[in-house]
Coordinates of C-alpha atoms in Angstrom, one line a residue:
M561 CA 71.3 -2.7 -27.3
T562 CA 70.8 0.8 -28.7
T563 CA 69.0 1.8 -25.5
V564 CA 71.8 0.6 -23.2
L565 CA 73.9 3.4 -21.9
R566 CA 77.0 1.2 -21.5
A567 CA 77.1 -2.3 -23.0
H568 CA 79.1 -5.0 -21.3
A569 CA 82.6 -5.6 -22.8
E570 CA 81.5 -9.0 -24.3
D571 CA 78.7 -7.3 -26.1
Q572 CA 80.4 -4.1 -27.1
Y573 CA 83.4 -5.9 -28.6
A574 CA 81.6 -9.1 -29.7
E575 CA 82.9 -8.8 -33.3
E576 CA 86.5 -8.5 -32.2
L577 CA 86.1 -11.5 -29.8
A578 CA 84.6 -13.5 -32.7
I579 CA 87.5 -12.6 -35.0
L580 CA 90.0 -13.8 -32.4
A581 CA 88.2 -17.0 -31.7
K582 CA 88.0 -17.9 -35.4
G583 CA 91.7 -17.6 -35.9
D584 CA 92.8 -18.9 -32.5
D585 CA 94.5 -22.3 -32.9
R586 CA 96.6 -22.1 -29.8
A587 CA 96.1 -24.2 -26.7
R588 CA 93.3 -23.0 -24.4
P589 CA 93.1 -23.7 -20.7
P590 CA 89.9 -25.7 -19.7
G591 CA 86.8 -23.5 -19.8
W592 CA 88.5 -20.6 -21.6
K593 CA 86.9 -19.1 -24.7
L594 CA 90.3 -17.9 -26.1
S595 CA 93.9 -18.9 -25.6
P596 CA 96.1 -16.8 -23.3
W597 CA 97.8 -15.4 -26.4
A598 CA 94.5 -14.3 -27.9
V599 CA 93.3 -12.8 -24.6
T600 CA 96.4 -10.7 -24.5
T601 CA 95.9 -9.6 -28.1
Y602 CA 92.3 -8.7 -27.3
V603 CA 93.4 -6.5 -24.4
L604 CA 96.4 -4.8 -26.0
G605 CA 95.2 -4.8 -29.6
D606 CA 97.0 -5.9 -32.8
G607 CA 97.3 -2.6 -34.7
D608 CA 94.7 -3.8 -37.2
Q609 CA 91.2 -5.2 -36.4
I610 CA 91.6 -5.5 -32.6
T611 CA 91.6 -2.2 -30.8
P612 CA 93.6 -1.7 -27.6
K613 CA 91.5 -1.8 -24.4
Y614 CA 94.4 -1.2 -22.0
I615 CA 97.5 0.9 -22.8
G616 CA 100.4 -0.1 -20.6
P617 CA 103.3 -2.6 -20.3
R618 CA 102.7 -5.8 -22.2
R619 CA 104.4 -7.8 -19.5
I620 CA 101.8 -6.8 -16.9
V621 CA 98.9 -8.1 -19.0
E622 CA 100.8 -11.3 -19.8
V623 CA 101.5 -11.9 -16.1
A624 CA 97.8 -11.3 -15.3
V625 CA 96.6 -13.7 -18.0
A626 CA 99.1 -16.4 -17.0
T627 CA 98.0 -16.1 -13.4
L628 CA 94.4 -16.8 -14.3
A629 CA 95.5 -19.9 -16.2
T630 CA 96.8 -21.3 -12.9
D631 CA 94.9 -22.1 -9.7
R632 CA 95.9 -18.8 -8.1
A633 CA 93.5 -15.8 -8.1
L634 CA 94.5 -12.4 -9.4
L635 CA 94.6 -9.2 -7.4
L636 CA 94.9 -6.0 -9.5
L637 CA 96.4 -3.3 -7.2
G638 CA 97.0 0.4 -8.0
V639 CA 96.1 4.0 -7.3
P640 CA 92.6 5.2 -8.4
G641 CA 92.2 5.6 -12.1
T642 CA 94.8 3.0 -13.3
A643 CA 92.1 1.0 -15.1
K644 CA 91.9 -1.9 -12.6
T645 CA 88.1 -2.3 -13.1
W646 CA 88.4 -1.7 -16.8
L647 CA 91.1 -4.4 -17.2
S648 CA 89.3 -6.9 -15.0
E649 CA 86.1 -6.5 -17.1
H650 CA 87.9 -7.1 -20.4
L651 CA 89.8 -10.1 -19.0
A652 CA 86.6 -11.7 -17.8
A653 CA 84.9 -11.0 -21.2
A654 CA 87.7 -12.5 -23.2
I655 CA 88.3 -15.6 -21.0
S656 CA 84.7 -16.5 -19.9
G657 CA 82.6 -14.5 -22.3
D658 CA 80.8 -13.0 -19.3
S659 CA 81.9 -10.1 -17.2
T660 CA 78.7 -9.8 -15.2
L661 CA 79.6 -12.1 -12.3
L662 CA 80.5 -9.2 -10.1
V663 CA 80.7 -8.6 -6.3
Q664 CA 81.0 -4.9 -5.4
G665 CA 83.0 -4.4 -2.3
T666 CA 81.7 -1.8 0.2
A667 CA 81.7 -1.4 4.0
G668 CA 78.2 -2.9 3.9
T669 CA 78.9 -5.9 1.8
A670 CA 77.5 -9.0 3.5
E671 CA 78.9 -12.5 3.5
E672 CA 76.0 -13.6 1.3
A673 CA 77.4 -11.6 -1.6
V674 CA 80.4 -14.0 -1.5
R675 CA 78.8 -17.2 -0.4
Y676 CA 75.0 -17.5 -0.9
G677 CA 71.7 -16.2 0.5
W678 CA 68.2 -17.5 0.8
N679 CA 64.8 -16.9 -0.7
Y680 CA 63.1 -16.5 2.6
A681 CA 59.6 -17.0 1.3
R682 CA 60.5 -20.5 0.0
L683 CA 62.8 -21.2 3.0
L684 CA 59.8 -20.7 5.4
A685 CA 57.4 -22.5 3.2
E686 CA 59.5 -25.5 2.1
G687 CA 62.5 -25.5 4.4
P688 CA 66.2 -25.5 3.3
S689 CA 66.7 -26.7 -0.2
M690 CA 68.8 -25.9 -3.3
E691 CA 65.7 -24.3 -4.8
A692 CA 65.4 -21.9 -1.8
L693 CA 69.1 -21.0 -2.0
T694 CA 70.1 -17.8 -3.8
P695 CA 73.6 -18.2 -5.3
S696 CA 76.1 -15.4 -5.1
P697 CA 78.1 -14.4 -8.3
V698 CA 81.1 -16.4 -6.9
M699 CA 79.0 -19.5 -6.4
R700 CA 77.6 -19.2 -10.0
A701 CA 81.1 -18.7 -11.4
M702 CA 82.2 -21.9 -9.5
A703 CA 79.3 -23.9 -10.8
E704 CA 79.7 -22.7 -14.4
G705 CA 83.5 -22.6 -14.6
R706 CA 83.7 -18.8 -15.2
L707 CA 85.6 -15.9 -13.8
A708 CA 84.1 -13.9 -10.9
R709 CA 85.1 -10.3 -10.2
V710 CA 85.4 -8.7 -6.8
E711 CA 85.7 -5.0 -6.9
E712 CA 87.4 -3.0 -4.1
L713 CA 88.3 -6.0 -2.0
T714 CA 89.9 -4.0 0.8
R715 CA 86.6 -2.0 1.3
M716 CA 84.8 -5.2 2.4
P717 CA 84.7 -6.1 6.1
S718 CA 87.5 -8.6 7.1
D719 CA 85.1 -11.4 7.9
V720 CA 83.6 -11.1 4.4
Q721 CA 87.0 -11.1 2.8
D722 CA 87.9 -14.3 4.7
A723 CA 84.9 -16.1 3.2
L724 CA 87.0 -16.3 0.1
I725 CA 89.8 -18.4 1.7
T726 CA 88.1 -21.7 1.4
V727 CA 86.9 -20.9 -2.1
L728 CA 90.4 -20.1 -3.2
S729 CA 92.3 -22.8 -1.4
E730 CA 89.9 -25.8 -1.6
K731 CA 88.0 -24.7 -4.7
T732 CA 84.8 -25.6 -3.0
L733 CA 82.0 -23.7 -1.2
P734 CA 80.4 -25.6 1.6
I735 CA 76.6 -25.4 2.2
P736 CA 76.3 -26.8 5.8
E737 CA 72.6 -26.2 6.0
L738 CA 72.1 -28.8 3.2
N739 CA 75.1 -30.9 4.1
R740 CA 76.3 -30.2 0.5
E741 CA 79.0 -28.3 -1.3
V742 CA 79.6 -26.7 -4.6
Q743 CA 82.8 -27.6 -6.3
A744 CA 84.5 -25.3 -8.8
A745 CA 84.3 -26.4 -12.4
R746 CA 87.4 -26.0 -14.6
G747 CA 87.7 -22.4 -15.8
F748 CA 86.8 -20.9 -12.5
N749 CA 88.9 -18.2 -10.9
I750 CA 88.6 -14.8 -9.3
I751 CA 89.9 -11.3 -10.3
A752 CA 89.9 -8.9 -7.4
T753 CA 90.8 -5.2 -7.5
A754 CA 92.0 -3.0 -4.6
N755 CA 93.0 0.6 -4.3
D756 CA 96.4 1.0 -2.6
R757 CA 95.4 4.3 -1.2
D758 CA 93.0 2.4 1.0
R759 CA 95.6 0.6 3.1
G760 CA 94.4 0.4 6.6
V761 CA 90.7 0.4 5.7
N762 CA 90.4 -3.4 5.8
D763 CA 93.8 -4.9 5.1
L764 CA 93.9 -8.4 3.7
S765 CA 94.8 -11.1 6.1
S766 CA 98.1 -12.9 5.3
A767 CA 96.1 -16.1 4.7
L768 CA 94.0 -14.4 2.0
R769 CA 96.9 -12.4 0.4
R770 CA 98.8 -15.6 -0.1
R771 CA 96.1 -17.0 -2.3
F772 CA 96.4 -14.1 -4.7
N773 CA 99.0 -13.2 -7.2
T774 CA 99.3 -9.4 -7.0
V775 CA 99.8 -7.4 -10.2
V776 CA 100.4 -3.6 -9.6
L777 CA 99.0 -1.4 -12.4
P778 CA 101.2 1.7 -12.7
V779 CA 100.1 5.2 -13.7
P780 CA 101.1 6.1 -17.3
A781 CA 104.8 6.4 -17.5
T782 CA 104.9 9.4 -19.9
A783 CA 102.8 12.3 -20.7
E784 CA 102.4 11.1 -24.3
E785 CA 101.2 7.8 -23.1
E786 CA 98.6 9.4 -20.9
V787 CA 97.5 11.8 -23.6
D788 CA 97.0 8.8 -25.9
I789 CA 94.9 7.0 -23.2
V790 CA 92.8 10.0 -22.5
S791 CA 92.2 10.8 -26.2
R792 CA 91.0 7.3 -27.0
R793 CA 88.7 7.0 -24.0
V794 CA 87.2 10.5 -24.5
G795 CA 86.4 9.6 -28.1
Q796 CA 84.8 6.3 -27.1
L797 CA 82.7 7.9 -24.4
G798 CA 81.6 10.7 -26.7
R799 CA 80.4 8.1 -29.3
S800 CA 78.7 5.9 -26.7
L801 CA 76.9 8.9 -25.2
E802 CA 76.0 10.2 -28.7
L803 CA 77.4 13.7 -27.9
P804 CA 77.2 16.1 -30.8
E805 CA 80.3 16.2 -33.0
T806 CA 82.9 18.4 -31.4
L807 CA 86.3 19.6 -32.6
T808 CA 88.4 18.2 -29.8
G809 CA 91.8 19.9 -29.9
L810 CA 94.7 17.8 -28.8
E811 CA 96.1 21.0 -27.2
E812 CA 93.4 21.1 -24.6
I813 CA 93.8 17.4 -23.8
R814 CA 97.5 17.9 -23.4
R815 CA 97.0 20.8 -21.1
V816 CA 94.6 18.9 -18.8
V817 CA 97.0 15.9 -18.7
T818 CA 99.9 18.2 -18.0
V819 CA 98.1 19.9 -15.1
F820 CA 97.1 16.6 -13.5
R821 CA 100.6 15.1 -13.9
E822 CA 102.4 18.1 -12.4
L823 CA 100.1 18.4 -9.4
R824 CA 100.2 14.6 -8.9
T825 CA 104.0 14.4 -9.0
G826 CA 104.7 17.7 -7.3
V827 CA 107.0 19.0 -10.0
T828 CA 106.6 20.7 -13.3
E829 CA 107.2 18.9 -16.6
D830 CA 110.6 20.5 -17.1
G831 CA 111.6 19.5 -13.6
R832 CA 112.6 23.1 -12.6
T833 CA 109.7 24.0 -10.3
K834 CA 108.3 22.1 -7.3
V835 CA 104.6 22.5 -6.7
K836 CA 102.4 21.4 -3.9
S837 CA 100.1 18.4 -4.4
P838 CA 96.4 18.6 -3.5
S839 CA 94.6 15.9 -1.5
G840 CA 92.9 14.3 -4.5
T841 CA 94.4 11.6 -6.7
L842 CA 94.1 13.5 -10.0
S843 CA 94.0 10.2 -11.9
T844 CA 93.8 9.5 -15.6
A845 CA 90.1 8.6 -15.1
E846 CA 89.4 12.0 -13.7
A847 CA 91.1 13.7 -16.6
I848 CA 88.9 11.7 -18.9
S849 CA 85.8 12.8 -17.0
V850 CA 86.9 16.5 -17.1
L851 CA 87.4 16.4 -20.8
T852 CA 84.1 14.5 -21.5
N853 CA 82.2 17.1 -19.5
G854 CA 84.1 19.9 -21.4
I855 CA 83.0 18.3 -24.8
A856 CA 79.4 18.3 -23.6
L857 CA 79.7 22.0 -22.7
A858 CA 81.3 22.9 -26.0
A859 CA 78.7 20.9 -28.0
H860 CA 75.5 22.1 -26.2
F861 CA 76.4 25.6 -25.0
G862 CA 79.4 26.6 -27.1
D863 CA 80.5 26.7 -30.7
G864 CA 81.4 23.1 -31.0
V865 CA 85.1 23.6 -30.4
L866 CA 86.6 22.5 -27.1
R867 CA 88.1 25.6 -25.5
P868 CA 89.9 26.4 -22.1
S869 CA 86.6 27.7 -20.7
D870 CA 85.0 24.4 -21.3
V871 CA 87.5 22.4 -19.1
A872 CA 88.4 25.1 -16.5
A873 CA 85.6 24.4 -14.1
G874 CA 86.0 20.7 -14.3
I875 CA 89.7 20.9 -13.5
A876 CA 89.0 23.2 -10.5
G877 CA 86.4 20.7 -9.3
A878 CA 88.8 17.8 -9.6
V879 CA 91.7 19.6 -7.9
I880 CA 89.8 21.3 -5.0
Q881 CA 88.6 18.4 -2.9
D882 CA 89.4 20.1 0.4
P883 CA 87.9 23.6 0.1
V884 CA 90.6 25.1 2.3
S885 CA 93.9 23.5 1.6
D886 CA 93.4 22.5 -2.0
R887 CA 92.1 25.9 -2.9
V888 CA 95.4 27.4 -1.8
V889 CA 97.4 24.7 -3.7
W890 CA 95.4 25.5 -6.9
R891 CA 95.8 29.2 -6.7
E892 CA 99.5 28.9 -6.1
Y893 CA 99.9 26.6 -9.1
L894 CA 97.9 29.0 -11.3
E895 CA 100.0 32.0 -10.3
T896 CA 103.5 30.4 -10.3
V897 CA 103.2 27.9 -13.1
V898 CA 100.3 28.5 -15.5
R899 CA 100.5 32.3 -15.6
E900 CA 104.2 32.1 -16.7
R901 CA 103.5 30.0 -19.8
Q902 CA 103.0 32.4 -22.7
D903 CA 100.9 30.0 -24.7
W904 CA 98.6 29.2 -21.7
R905 CA 97.3 32.7 -21.2
D906 CA 93.8 31.9 -22.4
F907 CA 93.8 28.8 -20.2
Y908 CA 95.0 30.9 -17.2
R909 CA 92.2 33.4 -17.6
A910 CA 89.6 30.7 -17.9
C911 CA 90.8 29.0 -14.8
R912 CA 90.8 32.3 -12.9
D913 CA 87.3 33.1 -14.0
A914 CA 86.1 29.6 -13.1
G915 CA 87.6 30.0 -9.6

């Protein structure tokens, strides 16, 4: 595993999962590796041996886990960067021990990705048979009693989305070519994610939406909470990428988070000044990316200390998605907000130079 750039959750946190399984004496739903209580502890941490994977309201995680213990599928909905994919991976790892049964939703996703396909060489040579059939991740999850993950559900064409209706309502997947069907084993369910900025792309039909229990993941409620999330993830990414040791100042992390929050909400932290918001989302995930890139710059091309000049270009790149309108928004924010903060002078100069 040392050569893997990013290990699956069940591999990366195998030790924590084993600790929880060993001491878990609570009731487990059929097919689950852990009890709902232990799954929630794995996701949120226990302050001791189990590290938190998701930082947010406990009730949200409890509702998500309880949903998966019923016959209703789970839809994680939220703006970009609210850890929908991250949470779905860890839920699948803790419940099924396997987070790899994944369907990636795109405009080009075909129905075979949800149902099944064919090995056409065997199909032509032998005719239709189970051996010539290529199961989708959803079909495999049904047969094995595991969780399947569907990423960016609303980006998939509507007819592909609707292929899930029979799976979710009847818990069966017909194979008319063979006059057979695959019935879901106990433990099967689906976790889907969707970006609420994509409304109108391929809206879910009412029939499909009724078969999901929707849980909305919020953006971090406070700046301190977001700083904590960013600090943890930046540290984890730095270790997994084996970046040289860098002195990561909390001050720079706080500055990046503050800039993103103010531009995202359209008002400064003290509530006194309104600012224009750019076209981008400026999510927590983007803040993590900016700071990770800054650490790489500081480690390889600087003195090993994260400084404003290391994050300035990354911030500008994240803010300026539209080269015309967003550039105006960024310049106005720099001159009316950043420039007036006495302890941000070095940050202001770095951002001006980067622009």
